XYZ file of C-alpha atoms in Angstrom:
593
model
C -29.018 -57.758 72.155
C -32.207 -55.623 72.283
C -35.282 -57.160 70.801
C -36.401 -55.463 67.544
C -39.712 -53.648 67.549
C -42.365 -55.542 65.590
C -45.996 -54.974 64.812
C -46.898 -57.840 67.133
C -45.177 -56.143 70.094
C -46.745 -52.765 69.318
C -50.245 -54.185 69.164
C -49.805 -56.659 71.999
C -52.851 -56.866 74.251
C -55.047 -55.207 71.648
C -57.535 -57.258 69.770
C -60.102 -55.619 67.544
C -61.511 -56.077 64.093
C -63.980 -54.493 61.727
C -66.722 -56.347 63.624
C -65.736 -54.865 67.021
C -67.740 -52.174 68.741
C -67.060 -48.490 68.193
C -65.541 -48.098 71.664
C -63.053 -50.943 71.077
C -62.106 -49.553 67.683
C -61.459 -46.105 69.162
C -59.161 -47.532 71.848
C -57.182 -49.550 69.327
C -56.948 -46.587 66.901
C -55.558 -44.312 69.606
C -52.923 -46.902 70.476
C -51.994 -47.336 66.821
C -51.512 -43.570 66.353
C -49.373 -43.443 69.489
C -47.228 -46.266 68.079
C -46.915 -44.409 64.757
C -45.787 -41.224 66.521
C -43.263 -43.215 68.525
C -41.844 -44.836 65.410
C -41.650 -41.516 63.543
C -39.793 -39.947 66.455
C -37.414 -42.912 66.541
C -36.779 -42.626 62.798
C -36.224 -38.865 63.141
C -33.721 -39.434 65.953
C -31.864 -42.061 63.925
C -31.682 -39.808 60.866
C -30.409 -36.949 62.989
C -27.765 -39.230 64.509
C -26.807 -40.449 61.041
C -26.375 -36.849 59.815
C -24.124 -36.099 62.780
C -21.667 -38.706 61.447
C -21.232 -36.829 58.129
C -17.991 -34.929 57.597
C -19.987 -31.808 56.685
C -20.940 -31.525 60.344
C -17.352 -30.471 61.046
C -17.930 -27.149 59.270
C -18.300 -24.197 61.634
C -21.613 -22.375 61.488
C -19.931 -19.209 60.239
C -18.358 -21.057 57.285
C -21.660 -22.773 56.488
C -23.427 -19.403 56.490
C -20.793 -18.055 54.088
C -21.441 -20.966 51.720
C -25.170 -20.206 51.843
C -24.424 -16.595 50.874
C -22.442 -17.830 47.866
C -25.457 -19.886 46.816
C -27.553 -16.744 47.185
C -25.203 -14.779 44.912
C -25.532 -17.456 42.199
C -29.314 -17.829 42.469
C -30.215 -14.228 43.186
C -32.055 -13.657 39.884
C -34.393 -16.568 40.611
C -37.766 -15.289 41.797
C -38.532 -18.665 43.386
C -35.919 -18.002 46.126
C -34.296 -21.363 45.457
C -31.398 -20.587 47.775
C -33.753 -21.097 50.752
C -33.892 -24.823 49.983
C -30.693 -25.238 51.972
C -32.882 -24.922 55.082
C -34.724 -28.120 54.098
C -31.688 -30.397 54.139
C -31.405 -31.054 57.850
C -32.112 -29.507 61.254
C -28.645 -28.022 61.634
C -28.687 -26.390 58.212
C -32.152 -24.976 58.880
C -30.959 -23.495 62.157
C -27.999 -21.840 60.393
C -30.240 -20.547 57.580
C -32.692 -19.022 60.051
C -29.827 -17.265 61.818
C -28.456 -15.814 58.533
C -30.324 -12.528 57.820
C -28.774 -12.143 54.340
C -30.859 -15.090 53.047
C -34.124 -13.371 53.970
C -33.615 -9.960 52.380
C -35.455 -10.660 49.097
C -39.167 -10.079 48.624
C -40.532 -11.330 45.266
C -44.169 -12.144 45.959
C -47.518 -10.528 46.715
C -48.061 -12.780 49.761
C -48.252 -10.471 52.772
C -47.456 -13.329 55.166
C -44.161 -13.854 53.356
C -43.432 -10.141 53.662
C -43.858 -10.385 57.436
C -41.424 -13.307 57.474
C -38.905 -11.310 55.446
C -39.137 -8.335 57.793
C -38.722 -10.528 60.868
C -35.895 -12.814 59.725
C -33.850 -10.214 57.813
C -33.182 -8.291 61.015
C -31.545 -4.976 60.127
C -30.113 -6.113 56.787
C -30.829 -4.343 53.495
C -33.975 -5.326 51.569
C -34.451 -6.137 47.879
C -38.095 -5.608 46.946
C -39.476 -6.959 43.621
C -43.242 -6.910 43.244
C -45.501 -7.650 40.293
C -48.873 -5.973 40.915
C -51.011 -8.198 38.703
C -53.958 -8.442 41.110
C -54.702 -4.735 41.428
C -53.273 -4.888 44.923
C -50.481 -2.550 45.948
C -50.842 -3.134 49.688
C -47.779 -5.377 49.810
C -45.612 -2.767 48.085
C -46.858 -0.005 50.378
C -46.049 -2.211 53.350
C -42.557 -2.830 51.955
C -42.076 0.913 51.480
C -42.705 1.361 55.180
C -39.185 -0.037 55.593
C -37.738 2.210 52.858
C -34.772 3.117 55.041
C -33.570 -0.492 54.590
C -34.456 -0.931 50.880
C -31.426 -1.250 48.597
C -33.196 -2.336 45.401
C -36.791 -1.424 44.498
C -38.559 -2.926 41.453
C -42.252 -2.926 40.663
C -44.472 -3.778 37.679
C -47.759 -1.858 37.398
C -50.587 -2.612 34.954
C -53.358 -0.203 35.886
C -53.483 3.560 36.277
C -54.880 3.310 39.806
C -51.938 1.143 40.842
C -49.466 3.610 39.373
C -51.044 6.573 41.127
C -51.127 4.808 44.498
C -47.476 3.767 44.166
C -46.339 7.298 43.309
C -48.402 8.692 46.168
C -46.743 6.243 48.573
C -43.268 7.151 47.259
C -43.864 10.897 47.603
C -45.040 10.465 51.210
C -42.018 8.410 52.259
C -40.437 9.081 55.624
C -37.544 9.700 55.501
C -37.931 11.619 52.257
C -34.676 10.237 50.832
C -33.950 6.453 50.949
C -30.442 6.324 52.427
C -29.466 2.884 51.038
C -31.349 2.815 47.716
C -28.947 1.790 44.904
C -31.307 0.549 42.171
C -34.774 1.841 41.214
C -36.759 0.023 38.485
C -40.287 0.997 37.414
C -42.115 -0.971 34.706
C -45.409 0.417 33.478
C -47.092 -2.117 31.177
C -48.917 0.192 28.775
C -52.309 -1.294 27.904
C -54.088 1.931 26.956
C -51.195 3.619 25.137
C -50.644 6.281 27.834
C -47.046 6.721 28.923
C -46.593 7.755 32.551
C -44.005 10.202 33.859
C -42.242 10.058 37.196
C -42.721 13.307 39.169
C -39.624 15.424 39.641
C -40.341 15.654 43.381
C -40.395 11.874 43.792
C -37.817 12.227 46.567
C -37.039 15.367 48.499
C -33.431 15.228 47.278
C -31.063 12.947 45.395
C -30.645 9.491 47.018
C -26.939 9.416 47.942
C -26.310 5.820 46.785
C -28.625 5.582 43.767
C -26.570 4.242 40.819
C -29.032 2.386 38.576
C -32.346 3.561 37.100
C -34.516 1.471 34.717
C -37.835 2.786 33.386
C -40.066 0.865 30.977
C -43.168 2.470 29.535
C -42.593 5.636 31.564
C -40.318 8.662 31.449
C -38.542 11.048 33.776
C -38.156 14.834 33.717
C -34.903 16.652 32.935
C -34.497 17.981 36.472
C -35.440 14.844 38.371
C -33.586 14.191 41.591
C -32.772 10.619 40.494
C -30.273 11.528 37.740
C -27.087 13.208 39.100
C -25.294 10.165 40.576
C -26.458 7.509 38.096
C -23.943 5.145 36.502
C -26.560 3.031 34.680
C -29.682 4.273 32.853
C -32.247 2.143 31.008
C -35.187 3.768 29.162
C -37.493 1.914 26.802
C -40.953 1.046 25.601
C -43.080 -2.019 26.331
C -44.624 -4.721 24.190
C -48.001 -2.984 24.149
C -46.614 0.394 23.079
C -46.230 0.122 19.307
C -44.431 3.441 18.834
C -41.465 4.977 20.593
C -41.783 6.923 23.795
C -43.220 10.448 23.192
C -39.877 12.160 23.773
C -37.918 14.211 21.279
C -34.180 13.915 20.696
C -33.619 17.282 22.364
C -35.506 16.177 25.476
C -33.555 12.926 25.640
C -30.223 14.766 25.377
C -31.427 17.061 28.162
C -31.998 14.028 30.388
C -28.516 12.695 29.641
C -26.963 16.061 30.536
C -28.261 15.618 34.079
C -26.413 12.275 34.417
C -22.721 13.039 33.672
C -21.440 9.929 35.510
C -23.150 7.375 33.273
C -21.152 4.238 32.446
C -23.941 2.057 30.998
C -26.694 3.470 28.794
C -29.595 1.467 27.322
C -32.191 3.238 25.155
C -34.750 1.081 23.341
C -37.155 3.171 21.269
C -36.643 5.942 23.786
C -37.370 8.891 21.458
C -39.432 9.645 18.390
C -38.258 10.576 14.923
C -39.394 13.972 13.623
C -40.954 13.309 10.233
C -40.280 15.810 7.474
C -37.262 17.348 9.207
C -33.756 16.795 7.900
C -31.616 14.839 10.376
C -28.516 16.985 9.864
C -30.425 20.204 10.481
C -32.114 18.726 13.533
C -28.849 17.515 15.079
C -27.105 20.844 14.392
C -29.660 22.602 16.576
C -29.095 20.200 19.485
C -25.946 20.559 21.523
C -23.794 17.482 22.063
C -23.705 15.915 25.504
C -20.353 14.731 26.910
C -20.327 11.527 28.962
C -16.709 11.035 29.955
C -17.330 7.803 31.919
C -19.493 6.049 29.308
C -18.290 2.498 28.485
C -21.343 0.531 27.318
C -24.273 1.638 25.173
C -27.293 -0.336 23.909
C -29.605 1.346 21.364
C -32.690 0.186 19.475
C -35.053 1.927 17.073
C -34.838 4.330 14.144
C -32.882 6.971 16.074
C -29.752 4.936 16.870
C -27.440 6.991 14.668
C -28.954 10.305 15.811
C -28.502 9.444 19.490
C -24.993 8.075 19.000
C -23.966 11.188 17.059
C -25.039 13.496 19.874
C -23.015 11.697 22.579
C -19.338 12.555 22.982
C -16.853 10.500 25.000
C -13.078 10.885 25.248
C -12.167 7.206 24.760
C -13.640 4.514 22.470
C -16.577 2.636 23.939
C -15.919 -0.859 25.262
C -19.251 -2.284 24.100
C -21.907 -1.050 21.622
C -25.170 -2.889 20.891
C -27.393 -1.673 18.036
C -30.802 -3.067 17.079
C -31.887 -1.601 13.742
C -35.261 -2.101 12.105
C -35.477 -0.678 8.581
C -38.149 -1.558 6.049
C -37.201 -0.164 2.629
C -34.065 -1.060 0.670
C -33.326 2.582 -0.176
C -33.486 3.494 3.516
C -30.926 0.806 4.400
C -28.290 2.229 2.042
C -28.929 5.806 3.189
C -28.937 4.855 6.862
C -25.712 2.876 6.617
C -23.932 5.755 4.870
C -24.728 7.875 7.931
C -23.991 5.185 10.520
C -20.556 4.117 9.281
C -18.735 7.442 9.956
C -20.294 7.509 13.420
C -19.167 3.981 14.325
C -15.629 4.528 13.030
C -15.072 7.168 15.706
C -16.738 5.078 18.436
C -15.005 1.688 18.187
C -11.495 0.409 17.616
C -10.480 -0.985 14.183
C -12.141 -4.354 13.582
C -9.778 -7.355 13.669
C -12.188 -10.190 14.548
C -15.643 -10.428 12.958
C -18.258 -13.064 13.827
C -21.479 -13.395 11.800
C -24.151 -14.824 14.120
C -27.231 -14.737 11.908
C -27.836 -14.253 8.197
C -31.310 -15.505 7.484
C -33.462 -13.713 4.924
C -34.717 -10.630 6.768
C -32.429 -10.795 9.822
C -28.726 -10.111 9.998
C -26.535 -10.040 13.116
C -22.795 -9.796 13.688
C -20.321 -8.801 16.385
C -16.697 -7.697 16.213
C -13.622 -7.157 18.392
C -10.459 -5.093 18.187
C -6.866 -6.292 18.067
C -6.556 -6.405 21.872
C -9.057 -9.291 22.035
C -8.046 -11.073 18.825
C -8.496 -14.861 19.031
C -7.687 -17.156 16.121
C -8.950 -20.569 17.235
C -11.869 -19.531 19.453
C -14.369 -16.755 20.075
C -13.036 -14.051 22.423
C -14.348 -14.421 25.961
C -14.898 -10.689 26.480
C -17.874 -8.691 25.256
C -17.572 -7.542 21.632
C -16.786 -3.941 20.772
C -19.873 -3.900 18.546
C -22.966 -6.115 18.320
C -25.307 -5.110 15.496
C -28.676 -6.607 14.548
C -30.676 -5.610 11.467
C -34.352 -6.481 10.990
C -35.835 -5.683 7.602
C -38.645 -6.677 5.244
C -36.161 -7.208 2.408
C -35.828 -10.889 1.524
C -32.077 -10.766 0.909
C -29.726 -8.477 2.818
C -27.153 -7.008 0.452
C -23.499 -7.557 1.316
C -22.903 -3.799 1.144
C -24.715 -3.569 4.486
C -21.634 -4.897 6.262
C -19.187 -2.873 4.168
C -21.108 0.325 4.869
C -21.322 -0.328 8.618
C -17.713 -1.044 9.604
C -14.293 -0.719 8.015
C -12.928 -4.149 7.064
C -9.390 -3.111 6.085
C -7.833 -4.405 9.337
C -9.877 -7.613 9.541
C -7.748 -10.674 10.401
C -10.278 -13.312 11.584
C -13.662 -14.009 9.977
C -16.003 -16.376 11.842
C -19.245 -17.489 10.159
C -21.138 -18.985 13.125
C -24.535 -19.483 11.485
C -26.530 -22.718 11.271
C -29.450 -21.919 8.981
C -28.184 -19.422 6.447
C -29.068 -17.689 3.227
C -25.434 -16.741 2.595
C -24.683 -16.929 -1.108
C -21.443 -16.622 -3.053
C -22.063 -12.897 -3.364
C -21.768 -12.536 0.399
C -18.081 -13.493 0.255
C -17.248 -10.734 -2.242
C -16.901 -8.261 0.616
C -13.937 -10.261 1.998
C -12.139 -11.857 -0.952
C -9.628 -9.018 -1.519
C -8.805 -8.082 2.096
C -5.052 -7.831 2.608
C -4.983 -8.810 6.321
C -7.596 -11.582 6.394
C -5.508 -14.605 7.410
C -8.034 -16.824 9.266
C -11.538 -17.964 8.314
C -13.765 -20.187 10.452
C -16.826 -21.503 8.627
C -19.434 -24.071 9.607
C -22.571 -25.876 8.563
C -24.359 -24.753 5.392
C -21.974 -21.863 4.752
C -19.135 -24.307 3.908
C -20.500 -25.088 0.453
C -20.809 -21.450 -0.641
C -17.374 -20.661 0.761
C -15.753 -23.441 -1.256
C -17.442 -22.047 -4.372
C -16.083 -18.586 -3.567
C -12.649 -20.052 -2.881
C -12.590 -21.568 -6.370
C -12.871 -18.158 -8.036
C -9.620 -17.161 -9.708
C -8.861 -13.816 -11.339
C -6.098 -13.043 -13.832
C -3.756 -10.079 -13.605
C -2.128 -8.630 -16.746
C 1.620 -8.532 -16.140
C 3.262 -8.157 -19.614
C 1.498 -6.779 -22.674
C 4.528 -7.547 -24.962
C 4.719 -11.246 -24.203
C 4.797 -13.493 -27.270
C 2.240 -15.984 -26.047
C -1.155 -14.749 -24.876
C -1.032 -17.100 -21.906
C 2.201 -15.463 -20.735
C 0.589 -12.036 -20.393
C -1.481 -12.987 -17.354
C -0.874 -14.391 -13.902
C -3.422 -16.221 -11.766
C -4.632 -14.373 -8.659
C -6.547 -16.386 -6.031
C -9.468 -15.151 -3.972
C -8.671 -14.634 -0.272
C -4.987 -14.379 -1.213
C -3.918 -13.653 2.395
C -5.747 -16.675 3.810
C -3.397 -18.926 5.797
C -5.636 -20.731 8.341
C -8.962 -22.347 7.394
C -11.190 -23.906 10.078
C -14.176 -26.006 8.951
C -16.707 -27.250 11.503
C -19.987 -29.187 11.526
C -20.003 -30.181 7.876
C -20.766 -33.448 6.080
C -18.014 -34.089 3.548
C -18.769 -36.353 0.633
C -16.430 -37.243 -2.222
C -17.703 -34.441 -4.464
C -17.248 -31.692 -1.889
C -13.818 -32.984 -0.892
C -12.691 -33.068 -4.535
C -13.700 -29.418 -4.923
C -11.778 -28.471 -1.795
C -8.690 -30.382 -2.940
C -8.728 -28.605 -6.314
C -8.963 -25.221 -4.579
C -6.070 -26.011 -2.265
C -3.923 -27.345 -5.115
C -4.573 -24.209 -7.174
C -3.622 -22.004 -4.228
C -0.382 -23.944 -3.749
C 0.548 -23.437 -7.397
C -0.189 -19.694 -7.099
C 2.051 -19.317 -4.062
C -0.875 -18.852 -1.630
C -0.545 -22.187 0.159
C -2.522 -22.664 3.356
C -0.465 -22.990 6.518
C -3.146 -24.862 8.456
C -6.413 -26.666 7.683
C -8.468 -27.574 10.744
C -11.462 -29.840 10.105
C -13.336 -30.671 13.332
C -16.807 -31.711 14.480
C -17.517 -32.905 10.938
C -18.404 -36.148 9.202
C -16.723 -37.744 6.187
C -18.685 -40.170 4.029
C -16.031 -40.826 1.385
C -14.521 -44.173 0.553
C -10.887 -43.609 1.569
C -10.190 -41.108 4.374
C -6.525 -42.104 4.622
C -5.862 -41.201 0.995
C -7.870 -37.974 1.413
C -5.751 -36.814 4.344
C -2.595 -37.637 2.381
C -3.792 -35.481 -0.516
C -4.602 -32.640 1.852
C -1.109 -32.762 3.337
C 0.391 -32.296 -0.132
C -1.325 -28.910 -0.471
C -1.472 -27.736 3.165
C 1.467 -27.469 5.525
C -0.426 -28.579 8.669
C -3.668 -30.614 8.661
C -5.750 -31.199 11.796
C -8.260 -33.933 10.943
C -10.756 -34.680 13.725
C -13.610 -36.144 11.708
C -16.141 -38.878 12.261
C -15.937 -41.502 9.518
C -19.184 -42.862 8.105
C -18.532 -46.248 6.497
C -20.852 -48.897 5.170
C -20.203 -52.447 6.324
C -19.934 -54.922 3.416
C -22.968 -57.108 2.818
C -22.253 -60.845 2.417
C -24.676 -63.197 0.728
C -24.657 -66.724 2.061
C -23.657 -69.202 -0.631
C -23.690 -72.909 0.213
C -20.978 -73.574 -2.394
C -18.504 -71.158 -0.784
C -16.815 -70.822 2.572
C -19.116 -68.688 4.757
C -16.803 -68.063 7.678
C -17.533 -64.833 9.590
C -15.552 -61.662 9.026
C -14.028 -60.062 12.064
C -14.409 -56.365 12.857
C -10.707 -55.827 12.158
C -11.118 -57.184 8.629
C -14.085 -54.912 7.961
C -12.131 -51.905 9.231
C -9.209 -52.763 6.946
C -11.626 -53.061 4.043
C -13.115 -49.674 4.843
C -9.657 -48.157 4.683
C -8.920 -49.728 1.272
C -6.521 -52.498 2.183
C -5.363 -54.904 -0.550
C -8.023 -57.230 -1.891
C -6.100 -60.368 -1.036
C -6.695 -59.760 2.662
C -10.420 -60.482 2.265
C -12.418 -63.641 1.515
C -14.322 -61.869 -1.255
C -13.690 -59.260 -3.899
C -14.799 -55.687 -3.032
C -15.739 -55.198 -6.691
C -18.385 -57.910 -6.602
C -22.005 -56.927 -6.834
C -23.370 -57.821 -3.397
C -26.863 -56.447 -3.885
């Protein structure tokens, strides 16, 4: 058996101390460093041999490279290039990573040394260039543009006018004049001085054949720009430092859209200005409507949402609409919604599923789906047909806002998914008489106001000639079509549960009995949950009760004159569920304070 290496063997024949001469110390130090290098090499060899025993080593290099590409696809949005960490696992993985050009195609930094590495290791693969020019240095971007024939995605952030001018000058002087592989072009001009830049129409000598996506922030593009004809995605918007909308009129914006007939995704955030003192109807009548037959998704923000949406025609309903409205005065909200509702009715399918995401003082947000994506017990997994956000200075958003925005006649599922809410009983008035509303999901603080609204009963006059006054009327419940009620994340006490039981009993007597009550993710602090569930089952056909029970353990005072034997956990549990008193060594009615 080989003798293990010890410190005594490594330093054998060497004797030196802090009192030795400098020459002796130098000799001993050199030997010690040689021993350290030998040990590190031995450890490295052992680790490498240990890794060779792993089952992962059976994977072919091609399959391992494919796995690395999957990691790249999941981490691609990370500017830290985290997918390259696979090359730090072991020698074999590093060798495979270095031989995989697809992992080295992304350039996110201003470090010119890293750019050289990217150029060298990416081989002939396509490049994805993202550069933030915060240090007044555009040299790295100009160097990346020297390989423009390989660039597939180009993104840059500029903060100074000199940077912007140098970048545009470099783009105009590109050779070849048209990037053959360019698919996405993103220019972000952070406006500090309030000046909005414009891309020159002769940016490229002709239209890039593969360009599909264009995103411009803080800058604009001309109507006849060579970037527009083949676009499927267009994003125009302002920046944080630009307080007003981009200096573009509605007519100019429509002219830009006419040059991009293949658009599928359109995002316009404060992309045009509102003409003060000019009637909207007159203004829109003078502007011809643009037809975008391929349009599927649209995202609008600002005061001109309705004007822009009204000027865009499409043969089929849009799959996804996002609106961000910011209106200050109460009178403007009512007027704006009267104009927006007819526009939305022709753009989306009838609403069957409505989810309220936020209802907090000055902010209101909801999203809705059509019948194709209707889901009773969960939120649909697909994008909503409409997502609308309203920001206003008004302290309380009136319920008519929702009624004026969408048609609720076909609504079947209402989901109140808010946590902090200013929803009052008046909010529920918009839904209490809907004929098709069969399912309501409510949670958190909105449960209390809903129970109050559920208690409201109206009386219908059925026979004016009846002898007794009480026989002339019949009770009519609120939410008369409601059949499934889902309550989540609520703390039920005895008072709240009594109110709910009275509502359910009244509905049963009126012939509007619930088919299912689903109480989940909630807490019950009452005294007898078993009896409560039994009462619920008398008034509801199906009860799903998945609730955490909060019970207080009985307090026992030690009394030397009585038997003080301990109470088991089973006995306490039976007491919590109101078992007969004779099963316990004390009376539950005693004062144990």
